[in-house]
Structure formats: C-alpha cells, structure tokens
mmCIF file of C-alpha atoms in Angstrom:
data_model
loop_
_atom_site.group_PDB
_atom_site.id
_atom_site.type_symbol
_atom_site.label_atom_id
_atom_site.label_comp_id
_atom_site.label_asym_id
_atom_site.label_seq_id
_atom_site.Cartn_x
_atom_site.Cartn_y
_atom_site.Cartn_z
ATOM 1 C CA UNK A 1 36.229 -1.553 -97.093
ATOM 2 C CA UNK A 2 36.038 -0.039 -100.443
ATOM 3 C CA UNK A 3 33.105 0.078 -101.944
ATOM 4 C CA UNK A 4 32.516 -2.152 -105.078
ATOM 5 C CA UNK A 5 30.459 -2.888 -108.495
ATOM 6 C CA UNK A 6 30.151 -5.508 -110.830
ATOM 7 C CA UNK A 7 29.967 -4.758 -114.831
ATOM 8 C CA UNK A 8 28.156 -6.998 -117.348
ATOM 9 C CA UNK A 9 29.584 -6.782 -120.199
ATOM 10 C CA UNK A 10 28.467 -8.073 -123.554
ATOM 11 C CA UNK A 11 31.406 -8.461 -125.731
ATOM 12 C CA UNK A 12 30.308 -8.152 -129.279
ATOM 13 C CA UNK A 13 29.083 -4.194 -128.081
ATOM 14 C CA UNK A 14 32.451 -3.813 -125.707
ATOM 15 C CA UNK A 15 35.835 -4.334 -126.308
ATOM 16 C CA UNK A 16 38.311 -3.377 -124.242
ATOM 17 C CA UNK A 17 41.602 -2.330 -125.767
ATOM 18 C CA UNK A 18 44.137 -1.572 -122.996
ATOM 19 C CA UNK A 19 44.618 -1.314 -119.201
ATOM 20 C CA UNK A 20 46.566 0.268 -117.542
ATOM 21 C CA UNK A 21 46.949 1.307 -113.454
ATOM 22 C CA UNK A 22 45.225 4.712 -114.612
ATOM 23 C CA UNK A 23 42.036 3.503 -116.800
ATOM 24 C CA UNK A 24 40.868 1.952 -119.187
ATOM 25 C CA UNK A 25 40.409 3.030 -123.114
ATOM 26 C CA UNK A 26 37.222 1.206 -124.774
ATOM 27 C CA UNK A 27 35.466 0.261 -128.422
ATOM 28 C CA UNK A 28 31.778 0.439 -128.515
ATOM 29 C CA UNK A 29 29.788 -0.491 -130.949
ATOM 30 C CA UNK A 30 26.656 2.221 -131.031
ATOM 31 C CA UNK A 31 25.918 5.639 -129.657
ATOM 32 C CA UNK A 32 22.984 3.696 -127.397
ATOM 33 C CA UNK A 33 25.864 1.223 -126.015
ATOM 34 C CA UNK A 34 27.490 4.531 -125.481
ATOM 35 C CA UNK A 35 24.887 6.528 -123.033
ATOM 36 C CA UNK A 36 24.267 3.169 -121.246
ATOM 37 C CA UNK A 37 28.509 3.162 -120.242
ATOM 38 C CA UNK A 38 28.270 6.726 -119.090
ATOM 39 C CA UNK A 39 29.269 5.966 -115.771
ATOM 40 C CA UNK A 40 32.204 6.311 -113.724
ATOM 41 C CA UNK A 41 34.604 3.273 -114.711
ATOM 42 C CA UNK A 42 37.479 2.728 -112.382
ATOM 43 C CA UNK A 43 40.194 0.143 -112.234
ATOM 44 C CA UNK A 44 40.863 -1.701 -108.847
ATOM 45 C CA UNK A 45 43.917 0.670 -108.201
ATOM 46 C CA UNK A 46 42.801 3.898 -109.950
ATOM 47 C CA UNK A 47 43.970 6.785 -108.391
ATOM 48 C CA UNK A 48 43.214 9.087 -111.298
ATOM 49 C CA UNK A 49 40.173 8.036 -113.601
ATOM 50 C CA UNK A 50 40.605 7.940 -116.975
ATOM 51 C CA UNK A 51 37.978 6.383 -119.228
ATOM 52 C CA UNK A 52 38.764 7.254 -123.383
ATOM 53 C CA UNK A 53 35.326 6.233 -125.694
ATOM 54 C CA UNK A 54 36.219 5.309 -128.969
ATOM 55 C CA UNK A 55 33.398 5.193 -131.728
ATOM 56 C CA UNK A 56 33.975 3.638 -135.234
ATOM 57 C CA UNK A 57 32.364 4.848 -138.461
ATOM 58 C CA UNK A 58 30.084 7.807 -138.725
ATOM 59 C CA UNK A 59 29.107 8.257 -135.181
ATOM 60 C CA UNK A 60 32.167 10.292 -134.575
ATOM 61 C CA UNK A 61 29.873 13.061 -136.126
ATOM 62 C CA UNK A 62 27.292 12.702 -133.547
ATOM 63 C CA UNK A 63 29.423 12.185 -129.856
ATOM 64 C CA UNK A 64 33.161 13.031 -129.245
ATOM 65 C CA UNK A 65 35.585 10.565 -129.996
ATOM 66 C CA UNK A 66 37.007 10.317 -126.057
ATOM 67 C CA UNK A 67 36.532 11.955 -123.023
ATOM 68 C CA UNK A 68 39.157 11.882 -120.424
ATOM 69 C CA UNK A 69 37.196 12.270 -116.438
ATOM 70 C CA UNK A 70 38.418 13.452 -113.324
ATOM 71 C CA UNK A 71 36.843 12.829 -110.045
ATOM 72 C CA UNK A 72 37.730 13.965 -106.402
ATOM 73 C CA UNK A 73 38.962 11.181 -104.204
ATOM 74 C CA UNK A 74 35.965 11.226 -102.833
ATOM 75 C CA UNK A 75 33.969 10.558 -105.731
ATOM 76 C CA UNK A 76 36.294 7.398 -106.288
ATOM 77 C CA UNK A 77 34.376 3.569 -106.530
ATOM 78 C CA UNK A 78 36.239 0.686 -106.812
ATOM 79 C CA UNK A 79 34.982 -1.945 -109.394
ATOM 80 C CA UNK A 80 35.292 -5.663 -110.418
ATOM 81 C CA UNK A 81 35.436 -6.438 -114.038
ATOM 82 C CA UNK A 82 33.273 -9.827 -115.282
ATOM 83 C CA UNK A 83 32.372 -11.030 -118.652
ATOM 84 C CA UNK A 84 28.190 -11.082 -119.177
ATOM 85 C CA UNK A 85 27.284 -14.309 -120.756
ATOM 86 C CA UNK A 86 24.285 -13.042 -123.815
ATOM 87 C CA UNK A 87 23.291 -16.996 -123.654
ATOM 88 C CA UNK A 88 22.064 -16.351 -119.569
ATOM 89 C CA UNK A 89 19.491 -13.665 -121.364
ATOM 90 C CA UNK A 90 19.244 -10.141 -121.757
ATOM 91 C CA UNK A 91 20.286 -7.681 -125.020
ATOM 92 C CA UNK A 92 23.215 -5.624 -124.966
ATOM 93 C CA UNK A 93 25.590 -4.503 -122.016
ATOM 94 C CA UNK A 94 23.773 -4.174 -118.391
ATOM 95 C CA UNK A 95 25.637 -2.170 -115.473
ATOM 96 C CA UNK A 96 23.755 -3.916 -112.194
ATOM 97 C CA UNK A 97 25.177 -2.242 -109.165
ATOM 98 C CA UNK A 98 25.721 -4.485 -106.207
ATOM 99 C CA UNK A 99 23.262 -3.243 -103.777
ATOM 100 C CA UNK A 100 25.756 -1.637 -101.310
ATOM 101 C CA UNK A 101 27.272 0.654 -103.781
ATOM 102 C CA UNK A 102 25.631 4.422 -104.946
ATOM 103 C CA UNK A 103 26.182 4.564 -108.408
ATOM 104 C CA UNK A 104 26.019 8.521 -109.895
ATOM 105 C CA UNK A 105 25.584 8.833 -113.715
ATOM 106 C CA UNK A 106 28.453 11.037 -115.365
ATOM 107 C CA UNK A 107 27.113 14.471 -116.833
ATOM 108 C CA UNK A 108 28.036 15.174 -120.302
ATOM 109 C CA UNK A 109 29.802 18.019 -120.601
ATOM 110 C CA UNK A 110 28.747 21.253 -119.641
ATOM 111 C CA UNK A 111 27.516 23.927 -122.407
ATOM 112 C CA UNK A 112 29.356 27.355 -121.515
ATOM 113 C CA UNK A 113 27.002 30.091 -119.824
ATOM 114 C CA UNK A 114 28.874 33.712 -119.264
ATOM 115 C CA UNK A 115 31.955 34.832 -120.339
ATOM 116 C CA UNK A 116 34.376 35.775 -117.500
ATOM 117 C CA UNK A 117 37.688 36.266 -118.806
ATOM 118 C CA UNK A 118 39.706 35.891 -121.804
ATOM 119 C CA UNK A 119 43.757 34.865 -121.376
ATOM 120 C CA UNK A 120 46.595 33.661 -122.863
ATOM 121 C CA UNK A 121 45.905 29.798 -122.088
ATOM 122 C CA UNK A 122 42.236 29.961 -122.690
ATOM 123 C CA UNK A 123 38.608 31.197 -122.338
ATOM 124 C CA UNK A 124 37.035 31.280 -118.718
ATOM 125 C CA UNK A 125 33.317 30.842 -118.316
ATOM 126 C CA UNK A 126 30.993 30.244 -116.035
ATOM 127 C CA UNK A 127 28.635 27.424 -115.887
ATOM 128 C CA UNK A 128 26.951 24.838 -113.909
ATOM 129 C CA UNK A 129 28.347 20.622 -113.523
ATOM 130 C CA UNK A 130 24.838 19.149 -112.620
ATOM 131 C CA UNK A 131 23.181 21.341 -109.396
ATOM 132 C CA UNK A 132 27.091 22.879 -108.544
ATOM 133 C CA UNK A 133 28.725 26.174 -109.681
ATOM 134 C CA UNK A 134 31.416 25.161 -112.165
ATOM 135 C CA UNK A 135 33.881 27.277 -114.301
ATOM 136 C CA UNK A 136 34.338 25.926 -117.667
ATOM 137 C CA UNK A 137 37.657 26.901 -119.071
ATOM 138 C CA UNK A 138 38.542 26.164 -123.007
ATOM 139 C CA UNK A 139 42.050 26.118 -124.971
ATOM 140 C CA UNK A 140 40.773 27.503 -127.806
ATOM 141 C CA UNK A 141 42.583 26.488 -131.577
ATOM 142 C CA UNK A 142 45.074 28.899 -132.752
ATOM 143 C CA UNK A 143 44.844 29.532 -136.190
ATOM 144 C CA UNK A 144 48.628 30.253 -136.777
ATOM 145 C CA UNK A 145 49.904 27.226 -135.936
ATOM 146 C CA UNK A 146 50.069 23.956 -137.636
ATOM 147 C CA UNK A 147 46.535 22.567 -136.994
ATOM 148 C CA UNK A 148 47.718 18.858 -136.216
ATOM 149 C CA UNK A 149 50.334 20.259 -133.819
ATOM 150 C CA UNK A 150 48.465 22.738 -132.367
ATOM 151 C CA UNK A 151 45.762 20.073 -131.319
ATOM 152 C CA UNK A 152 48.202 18.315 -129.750
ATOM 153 C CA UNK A 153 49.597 20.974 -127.757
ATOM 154 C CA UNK A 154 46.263 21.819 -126.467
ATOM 155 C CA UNK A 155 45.218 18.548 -125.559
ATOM 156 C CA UNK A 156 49.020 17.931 -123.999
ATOM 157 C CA UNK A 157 48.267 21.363 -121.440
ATOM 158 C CA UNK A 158 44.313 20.992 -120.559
ATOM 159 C CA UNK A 159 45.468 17.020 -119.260
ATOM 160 C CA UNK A 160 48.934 18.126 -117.781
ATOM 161 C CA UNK A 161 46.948 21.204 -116.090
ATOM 162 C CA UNK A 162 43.984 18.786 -114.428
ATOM 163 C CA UNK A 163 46.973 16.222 -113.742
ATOM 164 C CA UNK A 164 48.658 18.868 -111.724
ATOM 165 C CA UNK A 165 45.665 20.295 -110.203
ATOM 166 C CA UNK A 166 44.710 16.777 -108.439
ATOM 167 C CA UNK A 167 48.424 16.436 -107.674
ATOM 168 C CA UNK A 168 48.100 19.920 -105.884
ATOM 169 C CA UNK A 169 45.261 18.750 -104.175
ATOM 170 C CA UNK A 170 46.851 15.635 -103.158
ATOM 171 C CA UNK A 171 49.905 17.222 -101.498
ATOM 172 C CA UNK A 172 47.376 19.200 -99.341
ATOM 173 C CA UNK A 173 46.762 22.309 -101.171
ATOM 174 C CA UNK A 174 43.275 23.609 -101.617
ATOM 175 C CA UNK A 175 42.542 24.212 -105.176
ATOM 176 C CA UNK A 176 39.472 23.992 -107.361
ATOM 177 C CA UNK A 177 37.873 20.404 -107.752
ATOM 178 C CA UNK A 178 38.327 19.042 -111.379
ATOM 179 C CA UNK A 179 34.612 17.566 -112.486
ATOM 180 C CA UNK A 180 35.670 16.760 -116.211
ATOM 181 C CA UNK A 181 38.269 16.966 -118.381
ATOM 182 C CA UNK A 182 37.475 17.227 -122.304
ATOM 183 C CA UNK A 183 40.182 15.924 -124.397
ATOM 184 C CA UNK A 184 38.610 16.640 -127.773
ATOM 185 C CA UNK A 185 37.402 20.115 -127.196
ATOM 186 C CA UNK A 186 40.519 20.629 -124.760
ATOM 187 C CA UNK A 187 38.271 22.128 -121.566
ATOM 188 C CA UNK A 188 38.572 21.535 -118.210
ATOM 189 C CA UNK A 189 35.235 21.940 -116.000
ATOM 190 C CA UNK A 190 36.129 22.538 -112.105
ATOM 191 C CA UNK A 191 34.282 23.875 -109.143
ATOM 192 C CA UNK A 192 33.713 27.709 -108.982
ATOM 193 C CA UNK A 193 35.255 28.789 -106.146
ATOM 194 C CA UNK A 194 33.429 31.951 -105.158
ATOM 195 C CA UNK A 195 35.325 34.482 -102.897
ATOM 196 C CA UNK A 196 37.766 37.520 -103.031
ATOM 197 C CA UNK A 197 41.036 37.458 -104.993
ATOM 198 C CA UNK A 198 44.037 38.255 -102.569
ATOM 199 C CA UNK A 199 45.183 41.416 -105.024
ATOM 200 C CA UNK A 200 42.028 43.175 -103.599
ATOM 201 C CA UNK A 201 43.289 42.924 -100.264
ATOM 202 C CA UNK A 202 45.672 45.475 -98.641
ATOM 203 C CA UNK A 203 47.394 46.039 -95.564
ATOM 204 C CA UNK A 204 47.857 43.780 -92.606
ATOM 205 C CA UNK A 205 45.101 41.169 -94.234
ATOM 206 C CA UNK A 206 47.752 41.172 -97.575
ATOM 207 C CA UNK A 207 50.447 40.442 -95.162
ATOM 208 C CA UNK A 208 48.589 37.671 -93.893
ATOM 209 C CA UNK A 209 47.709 36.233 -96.655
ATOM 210 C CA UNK A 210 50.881 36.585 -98.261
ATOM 211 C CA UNK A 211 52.463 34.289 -95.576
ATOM 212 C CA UNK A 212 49.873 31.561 -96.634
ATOM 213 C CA UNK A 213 50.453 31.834 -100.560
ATOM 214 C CA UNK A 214 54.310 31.294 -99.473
ATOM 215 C CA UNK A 215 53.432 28.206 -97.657
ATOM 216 C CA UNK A 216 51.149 27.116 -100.455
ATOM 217 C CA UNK A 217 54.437 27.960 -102.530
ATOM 218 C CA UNK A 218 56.887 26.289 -100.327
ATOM 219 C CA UNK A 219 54.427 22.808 -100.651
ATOM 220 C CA UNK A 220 53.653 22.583 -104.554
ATOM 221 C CA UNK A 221 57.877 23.014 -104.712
ATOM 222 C CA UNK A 222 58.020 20.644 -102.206
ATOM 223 C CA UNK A 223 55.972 17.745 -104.540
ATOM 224 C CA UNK A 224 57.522 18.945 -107.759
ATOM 225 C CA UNK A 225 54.864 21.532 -108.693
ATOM 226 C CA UNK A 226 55.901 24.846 -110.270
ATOM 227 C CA UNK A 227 52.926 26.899 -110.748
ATOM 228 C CA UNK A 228 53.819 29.157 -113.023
ATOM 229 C CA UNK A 229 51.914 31.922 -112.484
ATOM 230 C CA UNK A 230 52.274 32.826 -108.892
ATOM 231 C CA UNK A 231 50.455 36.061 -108.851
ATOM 232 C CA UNK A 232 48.094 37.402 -106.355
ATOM 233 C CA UNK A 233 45.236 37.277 -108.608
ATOM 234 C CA UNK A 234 45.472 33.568 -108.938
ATOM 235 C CA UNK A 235 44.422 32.955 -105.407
ATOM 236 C CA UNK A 236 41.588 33.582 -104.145
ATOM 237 C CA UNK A 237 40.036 33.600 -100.123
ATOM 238 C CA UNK A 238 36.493 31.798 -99.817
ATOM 239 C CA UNK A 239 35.298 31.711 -96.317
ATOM 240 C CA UNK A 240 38.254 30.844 -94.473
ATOM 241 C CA UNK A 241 40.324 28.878 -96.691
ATOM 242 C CA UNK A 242 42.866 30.308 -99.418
ATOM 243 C CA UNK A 243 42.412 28.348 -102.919
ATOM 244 C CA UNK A 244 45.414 28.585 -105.587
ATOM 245 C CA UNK A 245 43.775 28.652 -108.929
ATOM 246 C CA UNK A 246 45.001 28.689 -112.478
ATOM 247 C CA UNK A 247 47.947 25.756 -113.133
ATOM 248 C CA UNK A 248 47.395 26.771 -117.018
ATOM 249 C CA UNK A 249 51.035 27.833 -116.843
ATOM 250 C CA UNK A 250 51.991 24.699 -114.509
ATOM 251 C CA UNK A 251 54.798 22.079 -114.907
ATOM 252 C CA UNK A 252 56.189 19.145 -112.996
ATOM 253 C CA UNK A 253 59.629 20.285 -111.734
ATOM 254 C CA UNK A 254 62.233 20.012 -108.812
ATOM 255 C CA UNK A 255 64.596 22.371 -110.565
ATOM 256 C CA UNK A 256 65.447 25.181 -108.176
ATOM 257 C CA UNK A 257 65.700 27.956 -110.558
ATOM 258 C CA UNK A 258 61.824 26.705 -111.478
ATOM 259 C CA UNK A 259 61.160 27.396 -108.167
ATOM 260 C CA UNK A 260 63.189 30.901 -108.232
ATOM 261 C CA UNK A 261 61.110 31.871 -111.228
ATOM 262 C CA UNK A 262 57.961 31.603 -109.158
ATOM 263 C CA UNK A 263 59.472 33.362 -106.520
ATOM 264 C CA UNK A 264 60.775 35.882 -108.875
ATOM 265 C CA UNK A 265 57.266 36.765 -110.566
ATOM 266 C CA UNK A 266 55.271 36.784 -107.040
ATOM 267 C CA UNK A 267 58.357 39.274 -105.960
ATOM 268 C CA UNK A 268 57.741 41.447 -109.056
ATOM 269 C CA UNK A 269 53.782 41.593 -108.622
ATOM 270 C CA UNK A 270 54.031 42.215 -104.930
ATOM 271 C CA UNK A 271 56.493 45.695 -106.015
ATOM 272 C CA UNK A 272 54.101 46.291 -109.034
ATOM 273 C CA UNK A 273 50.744 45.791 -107.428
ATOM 274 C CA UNK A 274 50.824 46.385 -103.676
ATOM 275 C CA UNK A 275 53.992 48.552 -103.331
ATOM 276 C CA UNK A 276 52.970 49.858 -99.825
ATOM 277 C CA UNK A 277 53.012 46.585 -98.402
ATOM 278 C CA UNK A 278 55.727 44.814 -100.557
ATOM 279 C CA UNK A 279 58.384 44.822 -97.785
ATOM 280 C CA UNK A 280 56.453 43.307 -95.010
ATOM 281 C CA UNK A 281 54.083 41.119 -97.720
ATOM 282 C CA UNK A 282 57.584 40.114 -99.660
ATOM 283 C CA UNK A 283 59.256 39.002 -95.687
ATOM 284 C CA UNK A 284 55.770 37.271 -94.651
ATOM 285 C CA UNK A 285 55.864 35.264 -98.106
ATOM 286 C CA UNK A 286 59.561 33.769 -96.970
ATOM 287 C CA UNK A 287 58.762 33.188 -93.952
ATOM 288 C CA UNK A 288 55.223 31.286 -94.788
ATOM 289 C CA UNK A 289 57.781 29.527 -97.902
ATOM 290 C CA UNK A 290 60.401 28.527 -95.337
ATOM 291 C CA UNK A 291 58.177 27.100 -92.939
ATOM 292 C CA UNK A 292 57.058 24.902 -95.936
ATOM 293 C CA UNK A 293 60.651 23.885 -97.467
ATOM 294 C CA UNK A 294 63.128 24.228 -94.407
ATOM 295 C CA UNK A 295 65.735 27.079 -94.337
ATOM 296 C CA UNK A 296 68.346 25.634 -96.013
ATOM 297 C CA UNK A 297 65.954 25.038 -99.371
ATOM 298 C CA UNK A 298 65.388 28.810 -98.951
ATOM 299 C CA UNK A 299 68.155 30.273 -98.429
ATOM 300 C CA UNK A 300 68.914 28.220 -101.692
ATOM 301 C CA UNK A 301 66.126 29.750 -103.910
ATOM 302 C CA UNK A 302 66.270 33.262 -102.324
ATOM 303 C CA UNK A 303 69.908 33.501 -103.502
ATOM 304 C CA UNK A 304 68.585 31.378 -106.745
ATOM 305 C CA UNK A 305 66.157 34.516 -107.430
ATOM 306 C CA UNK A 306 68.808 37.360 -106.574
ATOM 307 C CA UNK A 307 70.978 35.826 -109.521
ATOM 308 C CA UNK A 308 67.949 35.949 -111.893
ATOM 309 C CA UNK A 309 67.559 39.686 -110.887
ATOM 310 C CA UNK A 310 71.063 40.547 -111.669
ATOM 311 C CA UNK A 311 70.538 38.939 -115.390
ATOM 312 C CA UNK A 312 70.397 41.834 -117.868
ATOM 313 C CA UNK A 313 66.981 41.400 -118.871
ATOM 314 C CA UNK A 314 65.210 41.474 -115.614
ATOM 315 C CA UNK A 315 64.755 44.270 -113.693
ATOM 316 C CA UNK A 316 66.140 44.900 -110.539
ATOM 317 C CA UNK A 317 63.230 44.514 -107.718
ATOM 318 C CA UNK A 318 64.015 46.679 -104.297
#
C-alpha cells in the first residue's frame, strides 16, 4: 500500500495554479508560509516530483522564485490533497502527517564546498545534501550570449540532464542519485559517487570493463538515451558496480546515427587513450553493446559508425 499524507491547506496563504501528472506549481503568500511548505509535495501519480514556488512582490529578493526537486523512487510519498477550513481553528497552513507516514523536511540547497573541475557544461564541486556526499554541479551564465536566451538555455539543459539521469536510472542503469534540481541558479545536486574512473584502468580489468560500458551503451540506446559523451572518464567503478556519470551532453533520441556518434567518440577515446588495449577493449565494448540491443541493431550502428569515419572530417580510427 502506498504510503499517504494529508495537507491542510489555508487558501488565502496557498493557491494552487496548475496540476499536472508531474507536480504541482504554487502561489504563497509570505516567506514564513514558504519554510512551513518545504516538504516533499507529490501528486497521487507522480513519478517525477516537481514542486515550482512562486513568491509575489519583494520577497523574490530574499528566496528563489522556484525550485524544481528530484527524489529517488525510493524517496517517493504519495499524498491526498484537502482544503483546511480557518473557521475549525488554527492560523495559517498546517502539514499534519497521518501517523503511518515518515515525513523528511527538504534541504535547501546546498552552498558549494571545493572546486573539482571546470568544463564546458558547467562547474563541478563538491559538497554535502544533509549527512551524504553530494556533487554540486552549476551551468554557469555566459556573458556572450543574449542574457534572456542564455537563461533559458541553461535552465532547458540542467532539467533535460536530471530528466535523463532518472530516466537512466529507471531503465536499469546505475548512475548518480539526483537530490535537487535548481532551476533559478541552473544546478543540479546528486550523490558523489566515490570510486576509480575506468580511464585509470588498463589491461584485462579495461577489457572488462569495457564490455560493461557497452552494455550500459546498448541499454540507454535501447530507452532512447544518447549520452553524449561516452568517454571512459565518465564512468566510474565504486565497489563493485560501474556508474555512468555526466548526461550534461545528453539527449532523448532513437536515431541510429545518435547512437553511431556515441559509438564513434567511445571508439576514438579507446585509440587515443588506451591504444594497447583498443582492439580487445573496442571487440569487448560490441560484444557487451550487442548483448544489450540484439545483433541485428548492431550490426546496424557498427556499419552506421564506419560511414561516419569515412566522412571527410573525421578521422579514420584503425
């Protein structure tokens, strides 16, 4: 049975302005109505939470505008919506858990601790999301491009990249848990996974692991997921599980030649990066990919990445 809580809800301090199967977006009325609704909010059928806080007048100043949350499945609660009548008693808007259910307040976003690495797609740093490990990473403004558009294009990639990252997850691939996702400041804030990076492997463990990152491969391509950036830097091995990190470069696809491109890049680090082992690391990859897509889909995008090899601006790989 899933587990359930009731919200009170004083209308003149809550308003709610649309529904939808994913969330819900809200009006409050005062920054103290605010920190009383930090809490997960969930609609019956959620499987993505998405809660956006709107504040009128100057409190914009004070608390961002929205804030757009992720959880783990396993964080998920299922609620029941009621009006709270102020003429029963009481000020303001209660939440009164039923007694069953183990309500968790929601953090406010993390403040950034170290530095770890700068990229193209944004700052990396490392911080904490209440007692865990957490990476922070930040889409940071670009000051030659139109500021209105370049807001947009940053908030449009940090909620496309933790959308694809809990569709990853979903399909069965292990990747970093999203803890919060920051619309306004365009960060995402995900568990740290600690470990090795596969490109400081070599030899028969590369091989190895090369044969999982295929079938990792094979199953984002499967449910429409191009990563992008298929390189063995962005996986990383943390006990014994394999994690695929970094969907900055992501996109929802079932285009072959999508798919090729991934192939294509992994290809071109494996020759680049690990040249003694990029015959038997390149075959182990196709064979972990096949097992994951069926032979026919790779015979498809093998042939797929051979014609993007032959194009004049590529470089033949060996």
């Amino acid at each position: 049975m899933p587990v359930k809580q009731t919200f009170f809800i004083n209308r003149p301090s809550f308003q709610t302005l649309e529904t939808s199967p994913r969330g819900m977006l809200i009006m409050v009325s005062s920054i103290c109505f605010l920190k009383s609704m930090i809490r997960p909010l969930v609609l019956s059928n959620a499987s993505l939470l998405v809660v956006s806080v709107r504040m009128p007048g100057p409190s914009l100043s004070s608390l961002q505008s929205s804030c757009l949350s992720f959880f783990s499945p396993s964080m998920f609660m299922r609620h029941t919506l009621h009006d709270y009548n102020p003429t029963r008693g009481g000020q303001g808007a209660r939440l009164l858990p039923d007694p069953k259910t183990t309500s968790k307040l929601l953090p406010m976003p993390p403040c950034p601790v170290r530095l770890l690495s700068r990229g193209a797609e944004g700052d990396i740093y490392l911080t904490e999301w209440g007692s865990r490990a957490a990476v922070l990473k930040i889409r940071r403004a670009r000051g030659y491009r139109n500021a209105d558009l370049d807001a947009r294009l940053r908030k449009r990639r940090t909620v496309r990249e933790a959308e694809i990252i809990r569709q990853a997850r979903s399909a069965g691939v292990p990747v970093p848990v999203v803890f919060f996702v920051d619309t306004v400041e365009c960060s995402i804030t995900m568990q740290h996974v600690r470990g090795r990076p596969v490109s400081s492997f070599s030899g028969a463990a590369l091989v190895r692991l090369a044969e999982q990152i295929g079938r990792m491969a094979g199953t984002l391509h499967k449910n429409g997921i191009m990563h992008g950036d298929l390189t063995t830097s962005n996986f990383i091995r943390s006990g014994g599980t394999l994690y695929a990190i970094d969907f900055g470069l992501s996109a929802r696809t079932d285009k072959p030649e999508d798919h090729a491109v991934d192939l294509r890049l992994f290809k071109e680090i494996l020759n680049s990066a690990h040249v003694r082992e990029m015959e038997k690391a390149w075959k182990g990859f196709l064979s972990g990919y096949g097992s994951a897509v069926g032979a026919a889909r790779l015979g498809r995008i093998t042939s797929l990445v051979a014609e993007i090899e032959a194009r004049g601006r590529y470089a033949t790989v060996v």
